[in-house]
Short mmCIF file of C-alpha atoms in Angstrom, two decimals:
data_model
loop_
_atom_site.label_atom_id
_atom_site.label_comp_id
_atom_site.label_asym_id
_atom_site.label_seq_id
_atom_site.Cartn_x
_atom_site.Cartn_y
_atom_site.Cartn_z
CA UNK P 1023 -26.54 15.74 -40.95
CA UNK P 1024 -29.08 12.93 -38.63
CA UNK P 1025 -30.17 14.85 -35.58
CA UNK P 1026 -28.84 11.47 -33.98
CA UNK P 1027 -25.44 11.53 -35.78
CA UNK P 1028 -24.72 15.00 -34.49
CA UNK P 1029 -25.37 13.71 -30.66
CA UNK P 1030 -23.12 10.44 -31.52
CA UNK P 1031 -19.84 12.98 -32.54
CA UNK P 1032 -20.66 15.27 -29.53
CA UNK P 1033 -20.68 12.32 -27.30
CA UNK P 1034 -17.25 11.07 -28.68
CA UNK P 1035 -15.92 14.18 -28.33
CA UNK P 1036 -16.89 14.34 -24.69
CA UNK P 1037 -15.45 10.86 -23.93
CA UNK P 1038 -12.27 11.99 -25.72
CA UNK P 1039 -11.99 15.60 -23.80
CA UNK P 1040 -13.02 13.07 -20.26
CA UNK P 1041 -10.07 10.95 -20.93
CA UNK P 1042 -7.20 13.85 -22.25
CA UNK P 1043 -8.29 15.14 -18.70
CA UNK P 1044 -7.14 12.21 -17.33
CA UNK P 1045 -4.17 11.41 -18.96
CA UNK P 1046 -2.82 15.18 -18.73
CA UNK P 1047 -3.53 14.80 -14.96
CA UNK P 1048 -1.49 11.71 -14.99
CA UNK P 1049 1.65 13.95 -16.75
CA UNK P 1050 1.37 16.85 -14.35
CA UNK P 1051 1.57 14.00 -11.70
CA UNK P 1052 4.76 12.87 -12.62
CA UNK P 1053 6.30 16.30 -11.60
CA UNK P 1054 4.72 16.48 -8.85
CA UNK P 1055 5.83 13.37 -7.77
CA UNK P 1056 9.53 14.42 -8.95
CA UNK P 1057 9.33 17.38 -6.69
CA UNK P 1058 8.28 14.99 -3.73
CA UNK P 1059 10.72 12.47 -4.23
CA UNK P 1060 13.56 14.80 -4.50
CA UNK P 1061 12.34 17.17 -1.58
CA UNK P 1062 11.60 20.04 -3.57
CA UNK P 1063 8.24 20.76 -2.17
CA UNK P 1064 9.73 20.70 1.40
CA UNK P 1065 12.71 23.36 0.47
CA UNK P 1066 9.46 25.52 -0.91
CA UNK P 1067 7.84 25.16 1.79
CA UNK P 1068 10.59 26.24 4.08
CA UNK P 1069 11.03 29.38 1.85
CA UNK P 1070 7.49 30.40 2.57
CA UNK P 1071 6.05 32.96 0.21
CA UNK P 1072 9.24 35.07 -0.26
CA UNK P 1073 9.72 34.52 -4.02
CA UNK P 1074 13.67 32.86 -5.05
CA UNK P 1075 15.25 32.42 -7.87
CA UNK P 1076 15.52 28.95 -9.27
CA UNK P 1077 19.48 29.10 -8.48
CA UNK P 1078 18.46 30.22 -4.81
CA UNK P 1079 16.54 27.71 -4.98
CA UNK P 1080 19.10 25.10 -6.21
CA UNK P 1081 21.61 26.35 -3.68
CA UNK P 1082 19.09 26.06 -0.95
CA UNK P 1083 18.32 22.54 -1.78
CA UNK P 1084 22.00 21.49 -3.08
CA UNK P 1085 20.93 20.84 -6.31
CA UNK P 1086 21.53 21.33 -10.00
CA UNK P 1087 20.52 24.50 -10.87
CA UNK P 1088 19.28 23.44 -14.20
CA UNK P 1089 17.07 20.64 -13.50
CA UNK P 1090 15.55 22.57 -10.70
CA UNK P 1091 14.73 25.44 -12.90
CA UNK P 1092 13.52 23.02 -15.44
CA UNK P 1093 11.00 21.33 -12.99
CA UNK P 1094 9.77 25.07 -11.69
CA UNK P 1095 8.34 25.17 -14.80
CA UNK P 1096 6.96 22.13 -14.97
CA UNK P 1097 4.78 23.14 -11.78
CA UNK P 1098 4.13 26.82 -12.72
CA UNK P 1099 2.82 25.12 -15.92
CA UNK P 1100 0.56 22.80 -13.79
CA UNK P 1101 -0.29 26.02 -11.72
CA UNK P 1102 1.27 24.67 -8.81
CA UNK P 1103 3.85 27.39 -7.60
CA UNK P 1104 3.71 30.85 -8.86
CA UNK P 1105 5.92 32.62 -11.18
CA UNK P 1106 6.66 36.52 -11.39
CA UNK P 1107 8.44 36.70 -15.23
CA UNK P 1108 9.71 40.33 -14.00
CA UNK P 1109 12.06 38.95 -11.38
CA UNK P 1110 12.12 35.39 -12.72
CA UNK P 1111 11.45 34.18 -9.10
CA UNK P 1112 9.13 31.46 -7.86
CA UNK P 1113 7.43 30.64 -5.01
CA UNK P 1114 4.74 28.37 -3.45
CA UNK P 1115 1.68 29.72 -2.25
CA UNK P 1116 0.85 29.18 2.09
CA UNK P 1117 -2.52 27.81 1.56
CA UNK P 1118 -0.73 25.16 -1.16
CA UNK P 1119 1.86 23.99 1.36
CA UNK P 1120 -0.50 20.91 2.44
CA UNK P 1121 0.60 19.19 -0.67
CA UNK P 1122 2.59 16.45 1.47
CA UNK P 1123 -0.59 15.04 2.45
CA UNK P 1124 -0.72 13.55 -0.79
CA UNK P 1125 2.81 12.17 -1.33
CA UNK P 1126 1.76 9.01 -1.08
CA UNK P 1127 -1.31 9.16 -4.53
CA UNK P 1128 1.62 10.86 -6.61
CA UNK P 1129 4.39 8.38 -6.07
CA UNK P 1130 1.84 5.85 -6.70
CA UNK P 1131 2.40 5.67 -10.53
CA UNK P 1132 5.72 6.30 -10.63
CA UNK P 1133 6.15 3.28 -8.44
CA UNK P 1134 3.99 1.14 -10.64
CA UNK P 1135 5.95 2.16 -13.52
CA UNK P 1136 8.96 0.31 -12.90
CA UNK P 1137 7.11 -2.93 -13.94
CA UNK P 1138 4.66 -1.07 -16.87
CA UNK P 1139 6.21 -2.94 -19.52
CA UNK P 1140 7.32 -6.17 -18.20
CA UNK P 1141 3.50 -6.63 -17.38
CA UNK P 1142 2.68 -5.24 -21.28
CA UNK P 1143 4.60 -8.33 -22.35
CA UNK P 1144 3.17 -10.49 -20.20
CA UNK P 1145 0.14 -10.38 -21.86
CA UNK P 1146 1.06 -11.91 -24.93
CA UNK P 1147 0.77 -15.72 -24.98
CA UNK P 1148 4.15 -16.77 -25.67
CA UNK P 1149 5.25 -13.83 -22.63
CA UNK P 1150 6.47 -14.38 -19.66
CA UNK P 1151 4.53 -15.61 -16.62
CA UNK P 1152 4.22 -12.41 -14.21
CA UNK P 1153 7.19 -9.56 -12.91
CA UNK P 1154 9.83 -9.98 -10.41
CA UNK P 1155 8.80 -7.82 -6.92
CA UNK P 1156 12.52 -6.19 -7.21
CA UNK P 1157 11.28 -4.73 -10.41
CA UNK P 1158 9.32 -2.40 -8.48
CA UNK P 1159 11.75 0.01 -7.57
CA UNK P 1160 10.91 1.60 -3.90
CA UNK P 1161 7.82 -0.65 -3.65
CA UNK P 1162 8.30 -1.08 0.35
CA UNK P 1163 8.61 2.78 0.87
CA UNK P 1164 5.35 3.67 -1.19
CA UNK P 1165 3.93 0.87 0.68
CA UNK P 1166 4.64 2.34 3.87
CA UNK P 1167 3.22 5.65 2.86
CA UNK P 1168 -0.03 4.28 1.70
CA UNK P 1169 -0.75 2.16 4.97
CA UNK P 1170 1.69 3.83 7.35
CA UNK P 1171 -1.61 6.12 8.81
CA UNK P 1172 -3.74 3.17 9.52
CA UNK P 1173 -1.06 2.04 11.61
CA UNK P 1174 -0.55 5.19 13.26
CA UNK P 1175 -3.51 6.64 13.69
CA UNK P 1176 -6.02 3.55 14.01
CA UNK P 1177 -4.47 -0.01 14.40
CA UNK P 1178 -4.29 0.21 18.14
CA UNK P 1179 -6.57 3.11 18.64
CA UNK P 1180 -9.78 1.57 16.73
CA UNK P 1181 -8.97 -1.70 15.37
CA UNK P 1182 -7.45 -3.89 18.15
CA UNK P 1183 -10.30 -2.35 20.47
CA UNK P 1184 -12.87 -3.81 18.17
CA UNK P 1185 -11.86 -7.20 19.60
CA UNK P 1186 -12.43 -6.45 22.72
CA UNK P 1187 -10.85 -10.02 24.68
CA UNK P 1188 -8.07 -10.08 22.57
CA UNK P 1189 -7.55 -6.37 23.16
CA UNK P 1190 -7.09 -7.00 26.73
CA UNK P 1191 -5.00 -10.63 26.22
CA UNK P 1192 -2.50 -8.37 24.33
CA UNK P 1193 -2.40 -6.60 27.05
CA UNK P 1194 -1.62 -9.26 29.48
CA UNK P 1195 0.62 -10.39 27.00
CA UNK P 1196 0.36 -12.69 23.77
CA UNK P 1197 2.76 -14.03 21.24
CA UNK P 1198 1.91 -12.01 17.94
CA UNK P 1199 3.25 -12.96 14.41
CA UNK P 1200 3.13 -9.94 11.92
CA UNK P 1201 2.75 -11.72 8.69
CA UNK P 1202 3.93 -9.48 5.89
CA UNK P 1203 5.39 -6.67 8.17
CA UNK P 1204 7.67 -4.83 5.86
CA UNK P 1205 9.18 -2.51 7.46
CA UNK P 1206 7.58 -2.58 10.61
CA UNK P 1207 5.75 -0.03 11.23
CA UNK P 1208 2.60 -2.15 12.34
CA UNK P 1209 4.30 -4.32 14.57
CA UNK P 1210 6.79 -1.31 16.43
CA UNK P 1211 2.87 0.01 16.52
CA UNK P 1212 1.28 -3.12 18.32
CA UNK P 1213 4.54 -3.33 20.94
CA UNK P 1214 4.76 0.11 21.76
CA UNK P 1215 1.28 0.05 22.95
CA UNK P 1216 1.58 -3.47 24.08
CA UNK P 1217 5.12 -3.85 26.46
CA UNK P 1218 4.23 -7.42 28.00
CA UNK P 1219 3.35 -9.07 24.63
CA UNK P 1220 6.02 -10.18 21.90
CA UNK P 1221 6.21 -9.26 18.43
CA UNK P 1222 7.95 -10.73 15.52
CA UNK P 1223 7.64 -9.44 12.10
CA UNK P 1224 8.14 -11.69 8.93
CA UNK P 1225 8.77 -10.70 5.72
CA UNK P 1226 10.89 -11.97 2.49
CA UNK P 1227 11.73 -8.41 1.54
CA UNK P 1228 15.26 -8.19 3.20
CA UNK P 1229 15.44 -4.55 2.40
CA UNK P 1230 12.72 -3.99 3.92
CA UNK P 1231 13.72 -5.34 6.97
CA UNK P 1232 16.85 -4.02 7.19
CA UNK P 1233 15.00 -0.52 7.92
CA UNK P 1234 13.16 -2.27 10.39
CA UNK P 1235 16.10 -2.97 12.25
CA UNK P 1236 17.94 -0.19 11.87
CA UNK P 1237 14.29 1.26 13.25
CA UNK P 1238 14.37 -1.31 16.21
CA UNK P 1239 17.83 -0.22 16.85
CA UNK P 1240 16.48 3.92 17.59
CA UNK P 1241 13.88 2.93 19.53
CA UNK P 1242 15.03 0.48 21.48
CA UNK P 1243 11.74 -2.42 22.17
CA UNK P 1244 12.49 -5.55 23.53
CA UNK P 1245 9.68 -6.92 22.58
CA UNK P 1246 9.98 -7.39 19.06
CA UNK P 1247 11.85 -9.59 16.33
CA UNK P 1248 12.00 -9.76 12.78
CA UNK P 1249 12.58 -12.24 10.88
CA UNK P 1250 13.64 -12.83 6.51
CA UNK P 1251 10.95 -16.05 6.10
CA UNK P 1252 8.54 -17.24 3.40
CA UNK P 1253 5.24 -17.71 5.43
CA UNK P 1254 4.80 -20.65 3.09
CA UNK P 1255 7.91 -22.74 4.72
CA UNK P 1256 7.55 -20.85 8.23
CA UNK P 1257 10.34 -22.51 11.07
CA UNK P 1258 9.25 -26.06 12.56
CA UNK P 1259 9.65 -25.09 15.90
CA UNK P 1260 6.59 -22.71 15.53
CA UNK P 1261 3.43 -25.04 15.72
CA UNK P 1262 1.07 -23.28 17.84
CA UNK P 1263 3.66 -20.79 19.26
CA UNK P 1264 1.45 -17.52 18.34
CA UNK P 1265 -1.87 -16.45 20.11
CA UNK P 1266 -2.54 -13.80 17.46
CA UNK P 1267 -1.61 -13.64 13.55
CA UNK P 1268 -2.24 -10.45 11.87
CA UNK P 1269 -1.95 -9.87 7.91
CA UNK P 1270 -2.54 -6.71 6.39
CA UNK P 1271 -2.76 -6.84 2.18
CA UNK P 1272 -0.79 -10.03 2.21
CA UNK P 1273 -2.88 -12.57 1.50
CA UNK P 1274 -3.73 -11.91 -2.11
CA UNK P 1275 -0.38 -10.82 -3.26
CA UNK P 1276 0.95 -14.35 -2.24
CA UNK P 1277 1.86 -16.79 -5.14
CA UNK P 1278 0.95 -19.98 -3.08
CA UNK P 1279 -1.54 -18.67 -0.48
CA UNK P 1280 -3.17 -22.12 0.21
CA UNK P 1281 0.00 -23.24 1.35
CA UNK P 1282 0.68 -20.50 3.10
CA UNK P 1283 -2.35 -20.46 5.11
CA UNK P 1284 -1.91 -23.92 5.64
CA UNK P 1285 1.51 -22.56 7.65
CA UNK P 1286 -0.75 -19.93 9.05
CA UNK P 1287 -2.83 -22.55 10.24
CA UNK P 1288 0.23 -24.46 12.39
CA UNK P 1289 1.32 -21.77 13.41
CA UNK P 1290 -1.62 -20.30 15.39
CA UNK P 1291 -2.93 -21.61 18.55
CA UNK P 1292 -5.70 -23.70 18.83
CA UNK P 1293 -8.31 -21.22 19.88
CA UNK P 1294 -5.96 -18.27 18.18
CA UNK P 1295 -6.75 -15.30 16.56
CA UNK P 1296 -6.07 -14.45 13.10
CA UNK P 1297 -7.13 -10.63 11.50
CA UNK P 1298 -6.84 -10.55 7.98
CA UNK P 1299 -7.03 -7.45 6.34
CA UNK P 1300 -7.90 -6.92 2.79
CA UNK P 1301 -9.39 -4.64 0.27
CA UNK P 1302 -12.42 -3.64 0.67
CA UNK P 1303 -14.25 -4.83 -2.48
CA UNK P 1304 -16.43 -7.65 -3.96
CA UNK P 1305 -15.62 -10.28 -6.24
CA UNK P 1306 -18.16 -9.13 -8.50
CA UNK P 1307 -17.02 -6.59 -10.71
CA UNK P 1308 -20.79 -4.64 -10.78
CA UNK P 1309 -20.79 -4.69 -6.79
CA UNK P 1310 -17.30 -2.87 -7.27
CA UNK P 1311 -19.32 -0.64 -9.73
CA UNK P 1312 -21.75 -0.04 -7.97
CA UNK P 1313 -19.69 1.47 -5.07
CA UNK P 1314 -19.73 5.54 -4.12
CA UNK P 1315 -16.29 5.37 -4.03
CA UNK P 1316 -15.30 4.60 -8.15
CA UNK P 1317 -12.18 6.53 -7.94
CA UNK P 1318 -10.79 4.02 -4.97
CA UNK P 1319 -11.93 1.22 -7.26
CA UNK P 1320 -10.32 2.48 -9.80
CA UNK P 1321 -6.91 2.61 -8.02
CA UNK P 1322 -7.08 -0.56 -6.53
CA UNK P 1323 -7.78 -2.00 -10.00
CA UNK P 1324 -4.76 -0.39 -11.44
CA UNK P 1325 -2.83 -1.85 -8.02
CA UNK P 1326 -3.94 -4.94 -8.84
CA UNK P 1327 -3.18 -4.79 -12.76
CA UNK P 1328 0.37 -3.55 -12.34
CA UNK P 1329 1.64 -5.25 -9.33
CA UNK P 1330 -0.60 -7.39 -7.18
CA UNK P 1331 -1.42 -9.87 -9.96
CA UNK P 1332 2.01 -10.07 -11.95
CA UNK P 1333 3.72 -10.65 -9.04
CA UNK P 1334 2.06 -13.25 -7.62
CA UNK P 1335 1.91 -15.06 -11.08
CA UNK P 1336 5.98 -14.31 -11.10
CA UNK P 1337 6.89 -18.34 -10.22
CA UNK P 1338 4.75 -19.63 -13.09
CA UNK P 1339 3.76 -23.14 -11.97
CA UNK P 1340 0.65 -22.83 -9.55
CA UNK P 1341 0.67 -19.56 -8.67
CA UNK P 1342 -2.45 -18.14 -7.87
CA UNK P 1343 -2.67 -14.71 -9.13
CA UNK P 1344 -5.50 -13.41 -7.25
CA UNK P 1345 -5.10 -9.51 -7.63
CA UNK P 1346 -6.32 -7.05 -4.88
CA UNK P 1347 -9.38 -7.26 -6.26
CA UNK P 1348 -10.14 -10.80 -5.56
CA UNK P 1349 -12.83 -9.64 -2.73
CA UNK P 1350 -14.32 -10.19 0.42
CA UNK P 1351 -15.78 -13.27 -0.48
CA UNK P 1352 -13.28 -14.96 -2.41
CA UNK P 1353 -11.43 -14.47 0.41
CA UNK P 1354 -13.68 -15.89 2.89
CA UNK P 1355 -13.76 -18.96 1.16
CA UNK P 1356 -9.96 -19.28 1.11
CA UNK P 1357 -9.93 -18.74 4.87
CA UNK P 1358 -12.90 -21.35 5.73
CA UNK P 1359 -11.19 -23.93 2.82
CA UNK P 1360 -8.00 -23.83 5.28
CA UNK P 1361 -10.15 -24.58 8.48
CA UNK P 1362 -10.43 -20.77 9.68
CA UNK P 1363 -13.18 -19.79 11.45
CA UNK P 1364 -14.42 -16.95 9.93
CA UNK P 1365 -16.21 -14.84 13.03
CA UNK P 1366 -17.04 -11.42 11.44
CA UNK P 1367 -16.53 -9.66 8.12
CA UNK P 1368 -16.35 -5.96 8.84
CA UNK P 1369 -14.95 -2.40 7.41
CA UNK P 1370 -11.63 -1.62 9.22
CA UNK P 1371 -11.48 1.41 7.39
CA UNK P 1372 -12.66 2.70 4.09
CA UNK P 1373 -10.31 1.36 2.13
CA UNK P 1374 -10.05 -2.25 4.28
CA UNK P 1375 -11.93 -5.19 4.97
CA UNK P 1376 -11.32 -6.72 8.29
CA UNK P 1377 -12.21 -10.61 8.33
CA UNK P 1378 -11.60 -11.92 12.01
CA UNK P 1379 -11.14 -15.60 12.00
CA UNK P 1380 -10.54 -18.29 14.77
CA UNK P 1381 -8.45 -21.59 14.68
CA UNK P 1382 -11.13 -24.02 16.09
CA UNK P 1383 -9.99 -25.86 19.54
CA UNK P 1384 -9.79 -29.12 17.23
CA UNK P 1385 -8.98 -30.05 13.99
#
């Protein structure tokens, strides 16, 4: 056999073991993500290192014995917990109990799931248009894992800062729309820190909402509102009512976004300010490739293939269909084509592109 020929199989054969690497990771995922979801991981972690049967540890979580024993193996299989066949006990290492941090990378794909084969048939010609957002079961609560620490840790610790005289107007006090707000954890963010300036969240996921209310309730702001809108058919009464908008991976999900930054557009102040955060990407697939970070690529891609893009594309008629990977300067154009100002493009955080626009004084 060809010198040449021999190198061709081994190379095949390393793509092939490369990719059953991936896709086994992807399986051992799932259970992890089942023992997240359920609260599995936390009742382990409670236990400590004091090894329990898998009916102890049904009875401690008040759960069926038999699917909790069957998903202890599934994670002493993955090498997750431990397993000691003498006493038939189980338990999860100390130095493993950090596993949380990543609850929100393994409900990821179970998330995405719920629309994995409505978007298979929408690529054939004669399917349908794009997938309903409701067929994404949970989609607002993996949302709020993915983005809740920007909020938390950074949005009014690093990012508001960064604009230093609107900083200090929100602290005088502003009208602020939170376009897109889910469940609120940005805006209760911004009016914590901000008492004399007003908040209200919009958002068309009314289940969302509802746990921002019920949120609102607990804590007890008075500066905040939310309300169940389109931002493409925003009230009448709001033309130039807000000093600040702020959109954080809105804008390319939406189905119509040149009408609805025409809204945003009325809505804002002359003179206003409008942050729009986005991915942090190119519209150029090789600048995306040629980025350290491949494995965020990657995952944005998939975000985009399996949600961001079907969804938008859901009305049929019109809708845009960008994807999250629509880029920086894709989306600069959109902005400047609805009379933004765009002032500075720059990296909110590694994952986020922060483009600051301005509604001019006229026009």
């Amino acid at each position: 056999m060809a010198a040449t020929e021999l190198q061709c199989k081994g190379a095949d054969q390393a793509f092939l073991n490369r990719i059953s690497d991936q896709l086994l990771g992807g399986i051992a995922g799932i259970g992890i993500a089942m023992g997240m979801e359920t609260g599995l991981f936390d009742v382990l972690i409670t236990l400590g290192e004091n090894p329990h049967t898998s009916q102890q540890i049904a009875d401690t979580a008040g759960m069926k014995e038999r699917y909790v024993r069957e998903w202890l193996g599934c994670m002493a299989a993955a090498d997750i917990i431990k397993f000691d066949a003498t006493t038939e006990t189980y338990w999860l290492p100390t130095n493993r109990s950090n596993i949380m941090e990543l609850k929100a990378v393994a409900l990821t794909a179970p998330t995405l799931y719920g629309g994995f084969f409505k978007v298979a048939e929408c690529f054939r010609k004669d399917g349908p248009s794009g997938v309903p957002y409701n067929a994404y079961h949970k989609f607002d609560e993996l949302m709020a894992l993915t983005q809740g620490p920007f909020f938390r840790d950074q949005l009014v610790q690093k990012f508001i800062p960064s604009m230093p005289e609107l900083h200090q107007q929100l602290i005088n006090g502003l009208e602020v729309l939170d376009i897109g707000c889910g469940e609120g954890i940005s805006t209760f963010a911004m009016a914590r820190h901000f008492p004399k300036s007003k908040f209200y969240g919009v958002d068309l996921s009314q289940s969302a909402l509802a746990k921002a209310r019920d949120k609102e309730d607990e804590m007890g702001l008075s500066n905040v509102e939310f309300i169940n809108a389109d931002i493409t058919q925003m009230p009448s009464d709001w033309t130039d009512k807000f000093d600040y908008l702020f959109m954080h991976f809105i804008l390319h999900d939406l189905s119509y976004p040149t009408k609805a930054l025409r809204e945003m557009h009325r809505v804002l102040k002359p003179g206003g300010t409008l942050s729009v955060v986005e991915s942090n990407t190119h519209s150029n697939l090789q600048e995306n490739l040629d980025m350290q970070d491949r494995e965020n690529i990657l995952i944005e891609y998939i975000y985009s293939l399996l949600n961001c893009m079907p969804t938008s594309l859901y009305p049929g008629d019109g809708a845009a269909g960008f994807g999250a990977m629509w880029g920086r300067e894709k989306a600069k154009e959109a902005l400047e084509q609805a009379n933004f100002r765009v002032v500075t493009v720059t990296e909110a955080y590694k994952e986020g592109v922060h483009l600051m626009c301005k509604k001019p004084m006229t026009g």
